PDB file of C-alpha atoms in Angstrom:
ATOM      1  CA  MET A   1      -4.501   7.121 -30.426  1.00 32.00           C
ATOM      2  CA  ALA A   2      -6.151   4.797 -27.929  1.00 37.00           C
ATOM      3  CA  GLN A   3      -9.597   3.548 -28.734  1.00 37.00           C
ATOM      4  CA  PRO A   4     -12.440   2.868 -26.283  1.00 40.00           C
ATOM      5  CA  GLY A   5     -12.330  -0.747 -25.166  1.00 40.00           C
ATOM      6  CA  VAL A   6      -8.654  -1.129 -26.073  1.00 41.00           C
ATOM      7  CA  PRO A   7      -6.241  -1.603 -23.136  1.00 42.00           C
ATOM      8  CA  GLY A   8      -4.770   1.747 -22.205  1.00 41.00           C
ATOM      9  CA  GLY A   9      -7.694   3.571 -23.734  1.00 43.00           C
ATOM     10  CA  PRO A  10     -10.100   5.877 -21.938  1.00 42.00           C
ATOM     11  CA  SER A  11     -12.448   3.069 -20.985  1.00 44.00           C
ATOM     12  CA  GLU A  12      -9.918   0.722 -19.342  1.00 83.00           C
ATOM     13  CA  GLN A  13     -11.944  -1.445 -17.013  1.00 88.00           C
ATOM     14  CA  LEU A  14     -10.855  -2.907 -13.727  1.00 92.00           C
ATOM     15  CA  ASP A  15     -12.856  -5.890 -12.486  1.00 95.00           C
ATOM     16  CA  LEU A  16     -12.977  -5.671  -8.708  1.00 96.00           C
ATOM     17  CA  PRO A  17     -12.892  -8.693  -6.387  1.00 95.00           C
ATOM     18  CA  CYS A  18     -16.469  -7.864  -5.321  1.00 96.00           C
ATOM     19  CA  GLY A  19     -17.697  -8.398  -8.880  1.00 95.00           C
ATOM     20  CA  GLU A  20     -18.206  -4.743  -9.771  1.00 96.00           C
ATOM     21  CA  THR A  21     -16.294  -3.026 -12.560  1.00 96.00           C
ATOM     22  CA  ILE A  22     -14.785   0.455 -12.527  1.00 94.00           C
ATOM     23  CA  HIS A  23     -12.938   2.495 -15.111  1.00 92.00           C
ATOM     24  CA  THR A  24      -9.370   3.508 -14.338  1.00 91.00           C
ATOM     25  CA  HIS A  25     -10.169   7.024 -15.547  1.00 90.00           C
ATOM     26  CA  ASP A  26     -12.667   7.346 -12.692  1.00 89.00           C
ATOM     27  CA  LEU A  27      -9.884   7.076 -10.097  1.00 91.00           C
ATOM     28  CA  ASP A  28      -8.743  10.555  -9.129  1.00 88.00           C
ATOM     29  CA  LEU A  29      -5.101  10.895  -8.024  1.00 87.00           C
ATOM     30  CA  GLY A  30      -6.181  11.886  -4.521  1.00 85.00           C
ATOM     31  CA  VAL A  31      -8.542   8.987  -3.901  1.00 90.00           C
ATOM     32  CA  ARG A  32      -7.457   6.590  -1.153  1.00 93.00           C
ATOM     33  CA  GLU A  33     -10.771   4.748  -0.809  1.00 94.00           C
ATOM     34  CA  PHE A  34     -14.164   4.786  -2.466  1.00 95.00           C
ATOM     35  CA  GLU A  35     -17.635   3.512  -1.756  1.00 95.00           C
ATOM     36  CA  CYS A  36     -18.467   0.883  -4.331  1.00 96.00           C
ATOM     37  CA  ASP A  37     -21.826   0.033  -5.867  1.00 95.00           C
ATOM     38  CA  CYS A  38     -21.520  -3.277  -3.981  1.00 95.00           C
ATOM     39  CA  GLY A  39     -21.981  -1.352  -0.728  1.00 96.00           C
ATOM     40  CA  ASP A  40     -18.427  -1.822   0.579  1.00 96.00           C
ATOM     41  CA  ARG A  41     -15.506   0.574   0.695  1.00 97.00           C
ATOM     42  CA  HIS A  42     -12.404  -0.333  -1.316  1.00 97.00           C
ATOM     43  CA  ALA A  43      -8.901   0.989  -0.725  1.00 97.00           C
ATOM     44  CA  VAL A  44      -7.047   2.504  -3.672  1.00 97.00           C
ATOM     45  CA  VAL A  45      -3.271   2.782  -3.920  1.00 96.00           C
ATOM     46  CA  MET A  46      -1.358   4.299  -6.811  1.00 95.00           C
ATOM     47  CA  ASP A  47       2.335   3.941  -7.493  1.00 93.00           C
ATOM     48  CA  LEU A  48       2.802   7.650  -6.875  1.00 91.00           C
ATOM     49  CA  HIS A  49       1.388   7.399  -3.340  1.00 93.00           C
ATOM     50  CA  PRO A  50       4.295   7.593  -0.899  1.00 92.00           C
ATOM     51  CA  LEU A  51       5.190   4.749   1.454  1.00 94.00           C
ATOM     52  CA  GLY A  52       4.850   7.376   4.167  1.00 93.00           C
ATOM     53  CA  ARG A  53       1.125   6.936   3.707  1.00 94.00           C
ATOM     54  CA  PHE A  54       1.475   3.774   5.800  1.00 95.00           C
ATOM     55  CA  VAL A  55       4.588   4.144   7.963  1.00 95.00           C
ATOM     56  CA  PRO A  56       6.748   7.028   9.250  1.00 94.00           C
ATOM     57  CA  GLU A  57       9.401   8.455   6.941  1.00 93.00           C
ATOM     58  CA  PHE A  58      12.289   7.253   9.115  1.00 93.00           C
ATOM     59  CA  LEU A  59      11.083   3.691   8.545  1.00 91.00           C
ATOM     60  CA  VAL A  60      10.661   4.344   4.825  1.00 93.00           C
ATOM     61  CA  ASP A  61      14.295   5.477   4.788  1.00 93.00           C
ATOM     62  CA  VAL A  62      15.385   2.290   6.581  1.00 90.00           C
ATOM     63  CA  LEU A  63      13.431   0.123   4.137  1.00 90.00           C
ATOM     64  CA  ARG A  64      14.985   1.904   1.161  1.00 91.00           C
ATOM     65  CA  GLN A  65      18.492   1.625   2.582  1.00 89.00           C
ATOM     66  CA  THR A  66      18.281  -2.048   3.486  1.00 85.00           C
ATOM     67  CA  ILE A  67      16.146  -3.638   0.775  1.00 86.00           C
ATOM     68  CA  GLU A  68      17.809  -4.192  -2.572  1.00 84.00           C
ATOM     69  CA  THR A  69      15.447  -4.261  -5.511  1.00 84.00           C
ATOM     70  CA  ASP A  70      15.936  -6.379  -8.578  1.00 84.00           C
ATOM     71  CA  ASP A  71      13.659  -4.592 -11.019  1.00 80.00           C
ATOM     72  CA  GLU A  72      13.276  -1.292 -12.840  1.00 81.00           C
ATOM     73  CA  PHE A  73      12.832   0.637  -9.577  1.00 80.00           C
ATOM     74  CA  GLU A  74      15.986   2.042  -7.993  1.00 84.00           C
ATOM     75  CA  GLU A  75      14.690   1.686  -4.443  1.00 89.00           C
ATOM     76  CA  PHE A  76      11.946   0.058  -2.387  1.00 92.00           C
ATOM     77  CA  THR A  77       8.654   1.700  -3.361  1.00 92.00           C
ATOM     78  CA  THR A  78       4.923   1.553  -2.905  1.00 94.00           C
ATOM     79  CA  ALA A  79       4.862  -0.851  -5.865  1.00 93.00           C
ATOM     80  CA  HIS A  80       7.025  -3.321  -3.915  1.00 93.00           C
ATOM     81  CA  MET A  81       4.831  -2.999  -0.840  1.00 95.00           C
ATOM     82  CA  MET A  82       1.695  -3.591  -2.875  1.00 96.00           C
ATOM     83  CA  GLY A  83       3.384  -6.602  -4.457  1.00 94.00           C
ATOM     84  CA  MET A  84       3.763  -8.010  -0.949  1.00 95.00           C
ATOM     85  CA  VAL A  85       0.085  -7.342  -0.220  1.00 97.00           C
ATOM     86  CA  THR A  86      -0.867  -8.997  -3.513  1.00 96.00           C
ATOM     87  CA  GLU A  87       1.141 -12.102  -2.583  1.00 96.00           C
ATOM     88  CA  GLU A  88      -0.727 -12.359   0.721  1.00 96.00           C
ATOM     89  CA  PHE A  89      -4.179 -11.558  -0.669  1.00 97.00           C
ATOM     90  CA  PRO A  90      -4.172 -12.523  -4.357  1.00 96.00           C
ATOM     91  CA  ASP A  91      -7.959 -12.821  -4.594  1.00 96.00           C
ATOM     92  CA  GLN A  92      -8.662  -9.611  -2.718  1.00 97.00           C
ATOM     93  CA  LEU A  93      -6.547  -7.183  -4.709  1.00 96.00           C
ATOM     94  CA  VAL A  94      -6.625  -6.210  -8.362  1.00 96.00           C
ATOM     95  CA  SER A  95      -4.259  -3.962 -10.235  1.00 94.00           C
ATOM     96  CA  ALA A  96      -3.960  -2.194 -13.537  1.00 93.00           C
ATOM     97  CA  ASP A  97      -0.930  -1.049 -15.473  1.00 92.00           C
ATOM     98  CA  SER A  98      -1.841   2.319 -16.919  1.00 90.00           C
ATOM     99  CA  SER A  99       1.692   3.338 -17.806  1.00 88.00           C
ATOM    100  CA  GLU A 100       0.752   3.721 -21.460  1.00 88.00           C
ATOM    101  CA  ASP A 101      -2.243   5.926 -20.618  1.00 86.00           C
ATOM    102  CA  GLY A 102      -1.081   9.500 -20.219  1.00 84.00           C
ATOM    103  CA  GLN A 103      -4.539  10.646 -19.165  1.00 86.00           C
ATOM    104  CA  VAL A 104      -4.661   9.104 -15.686  1.00 88.00           C
ATOM    105  CA  GLY A 105      -1.516  10.492 -14.012  1.00 88.00           C
ATOM    106  CA  TYR A 106      -0.299   7.201 -12.536  1.00 90.00           C
ATOM    107  CA  ALA A 107       1.359   4.101 -13.923  1.00 91.00           C
ATOM    108  CA  LEU A 108       0.070   1.434 -11.533  1.00 93.00           C
ATOM    109  CA  VAL A 109      -3.080   1.241  -9.440  1.00 95.00           C
ATOM    110  CA  TRP A 110      -4.298  -1.342  -6.927  1.00 96.00           C
ATOM    111  CA  VAL A 111      -7.836  -1.676  -5.584  1.00 97.00           C
ATOM    112  CA  SER A 112      -8.532  -3.957  -2.627  1.00 97.00           C
ATOM    113  CA  ASP A 113     -11.626  -5.796  -1.533  1.00 97.00           C
ATOM    114  CA  PHE A 114     -11.188  -4.193   1.903  1.00 95.00           C
ATOM    115  CA  GLY A 115     -11.153  -0.596   3.039  1.00 96.00           C
ATOM    116  CA  ALA A 116      -8.209   1.753   3.445  1.00 96.00           C
ATOM    117  CA  ARG A 117      -7.882   1.216   7.193  1.00 96.00           C
ATOM    118  CA  ARG A 118      -7.680  -2.581   6.837  1.00 97.00           C
ATOM    119  CA  LEU A 119      -5.137  -2.194   4.043  1.00 98.00           C
ATOM    120  CA  HIS A 120      -3.108   0.070   6.307  1.00 97.00           C
ATOM    121  CA  GLU A 121      -3.133  -2.597   9.028  1.00 97.00           C
ATOM    122  CA  ILE A 122      -2.035  -5.252   6.520  1.00 98.00           C
ATOM    123  CA  VAL A 123       0.858  -3.109   5.281  1.00 97.00           C
ATOM    124  CA  VAL A 124       2.075  -2.502   8.844  1.00 97.00           C
ATOM    125  CA  GLU A 125       1.831  -6.225   9.621  1.00 96.00           C
ATOM    126  CA  LEU A 126       3.843  -7.045   6.490  1.00 96.00           C
ATOM    127  CA  VAL A 127       6.511  -4.476   7.361  1.00 94.00           C
ATOM    128  CA  ILE A 128       6.827  -6.070  10.802  1.00 92.00           C
ATOM    129  CA  GLU A 129       7.194  -9.527   9.214  1.00 90.00           C
ATOM    130  CA  LEU A 130       9.824  -8.135   6.859  1.00 89.00           C
ATOM    131  CA  MET A 131      11.737  -6.597   9.762  1.00 85.00           C
ATOM    132  CA  GLU A 132      11.519  -9.787  11.804  1.00 84.00           C
ATOM    133  CA  HIS A 133      12.822 -11.777   8.848  1.00 81.00           C
ATOM    134  CA  ALA A 134      15.750  -9.378   8.479  1.00 79.00           C
ATOM    135  CA  VAL A 135      16.583  -9.520  12.185  1.00 79.00           C
ATOM    136  CA  SER A 136      16.451 -13.316  12.138  1.00 77.00           C
ATOM    137  CA  HIS A 137      19.204 -13.332   9.500  1.00 76.00           C
ATOM    138  CA  ALA A 138      21.487 -11.224  11.673  1.00 75.00           C
ATOM    139  CA  ASP A 139      22.728 -14.331  13.539  1.00 76.00           C
ATOM    140  CA  ASP A 140      22.256 -12.407  16.771  1.00 76.00           C
ATOM    141  CA  ASP A 141      19.871 -14.176  19.110  1.00 78.00           C
ATOM    142  CA  SER A 142      19.807 -11.234  21.508  1.00 82.00           C
ATOM    143  CA  ALA A 143      18.759  -8.850  18.701  1.00 78.00           C
ATOM    144  CA  LEU A 144      15.982 -11.220  17.672  1.00 77.00           C
ATOM    145  CA  SER A 145      14.869 -11.598  21.281  1.00 82.00           C
ATOM    146  CA  GLU A 146      14.890  -7.829  21.770  1.00 84.00           C
ATOM    147  CA  PHE A 147      12.924  -7.292  18.542  1.00 81.00           C
ATOM    148  CA  GLU A 148      10.352  -9.910  19.534  1.00 82.00           C
ATOM    149  CA  GLY A 149      10.014  -8.198  22.911  1.00 84.00           C
ATOM    150  CA  TYR A 150       9.262  -4.891  21.234  1.00 83.00           C
ATOM    151  CA  MET A 151       6.767  -6.559  18.920  1.00 82.00           C
ATOM    152  CA  ASN A 152       4.955  -8.180  21.858  1.00 84.00           C
ATOM    153  CA  ASP A 153       4.242  -4.665  23.119  1.00 86.00           C
ATOM    154  CA  PHE A 154       3.383  -3.269  19.678  1.00 91.00           C
ATOM    155  CA  ASP A 155      -0.311  -2.919  18.873  1.00 93.00           C
ATOM    156  CA  VAL A 156      -0.911  -2.664  15.124  1.00 95.00           C
ATOM    157  CA  ASP A 157      -4.472  -1.367  15.526  1.00 95.00           C
ATOM    158  CA  GLU A 158      -3.361   1.331  17.950  1.00 95.00           C
ATOM    159  CA  PHE A 159      -0.439   2.339  15.716  1.00 95.00           C
ATOM    160  CA  VAL A 160      -2.678   2.599  12.638  1.00 96.00           C
ATOM    161  CA  GLU A 161      -5.266   4.616  14.568  1.00 95.00           C
ATOM    162  CA  GLU A 162      -2.669   7.076  15.868  1.00 94.00           C
ATOM    163  CA  TYR A 163      -0.834   7.316  12.558  1.00 94.00           C
ATOM    164  CA  ARG A 164      -4.029   7.995  10.646  1.00 92.00           C
ATOM    165  CA  GLU A 165      -5.016  10.681  13.169  1.00 90.00           C
ATOM    166  CA  GLU A 166      -1.633  12.388  12.741  1.00 87.00           C
ATOM    167  CA  ARG A 167      -1.899  12.395   8.948  1.00 81.00           C
ATOM    168  CA  GLU A 168      -4.355  14.346   6.854  1.00 63.00           C
ATOM    169  CA  PHE A 169      -6.169  11.600   4.979  1.00 53.00           C
ATOM    170  CA  GLU A 170      -9.177  13.647   3.998  1.00 53.00           C
ATOM    171  CA  SER A 171      -7.499  15.277   1.025  1.00 49.00           C
ATOM    172  CA  GLU A 172      -5.065  14.394  -1.712  1.00 50.00           C
ATOM    173  CA  HIS A 173      -2.477  16.592   0.017  1.00 48.00           C
ATOM    174  CA  ASP A 174      -1.772  14.331   2.994  1.00 50.00           C
ATOM    175  CA  SER A 175       1.754  14.676   4.206  1.00 47.00           C
ATOM    176  CA  ALA A 176       4.262  12.544   6.028  1.00 44.00           C
ATOM    177  CA  VAL A 177       4.694  12.898   9.780  1.00 41.00           C
TER     178      VAL A 177
END
């Protein structure tokens, strides 16, 4: 049985980038963001949160079909996306592996130094970079040119605003559009 203060136990602590500390057991499965004692809001992502939280399902399907994973996951997941965010912002994101703790309901959790909306923008920007990288390897200059043309007209802030309006983010039962 897990003991308080022992990793995986009921008092697993997560030291946030802002300097505050939270307990993983305080993170409800439905939480997407919380107001911290530091005064800021921090985004929360759990491995069981769908990628559709950030981008439309058709794009999730494309990502899963085209990206081969080389780990224990069979397909591209939220964990992979959060790994990309962690690479870009290593000092602004912390994570905990709670896979041995059957009391929390998730295996992995990430908490960012920024709010949920900013995290959403970052994820969309990273997906665009990933798509641009893939198109650049197609050896088709016209496809790359066409993609870059679309991206010149694409407004990340506007997309995130509209996407968040279309989704129900006020409860743990948000659904894909």
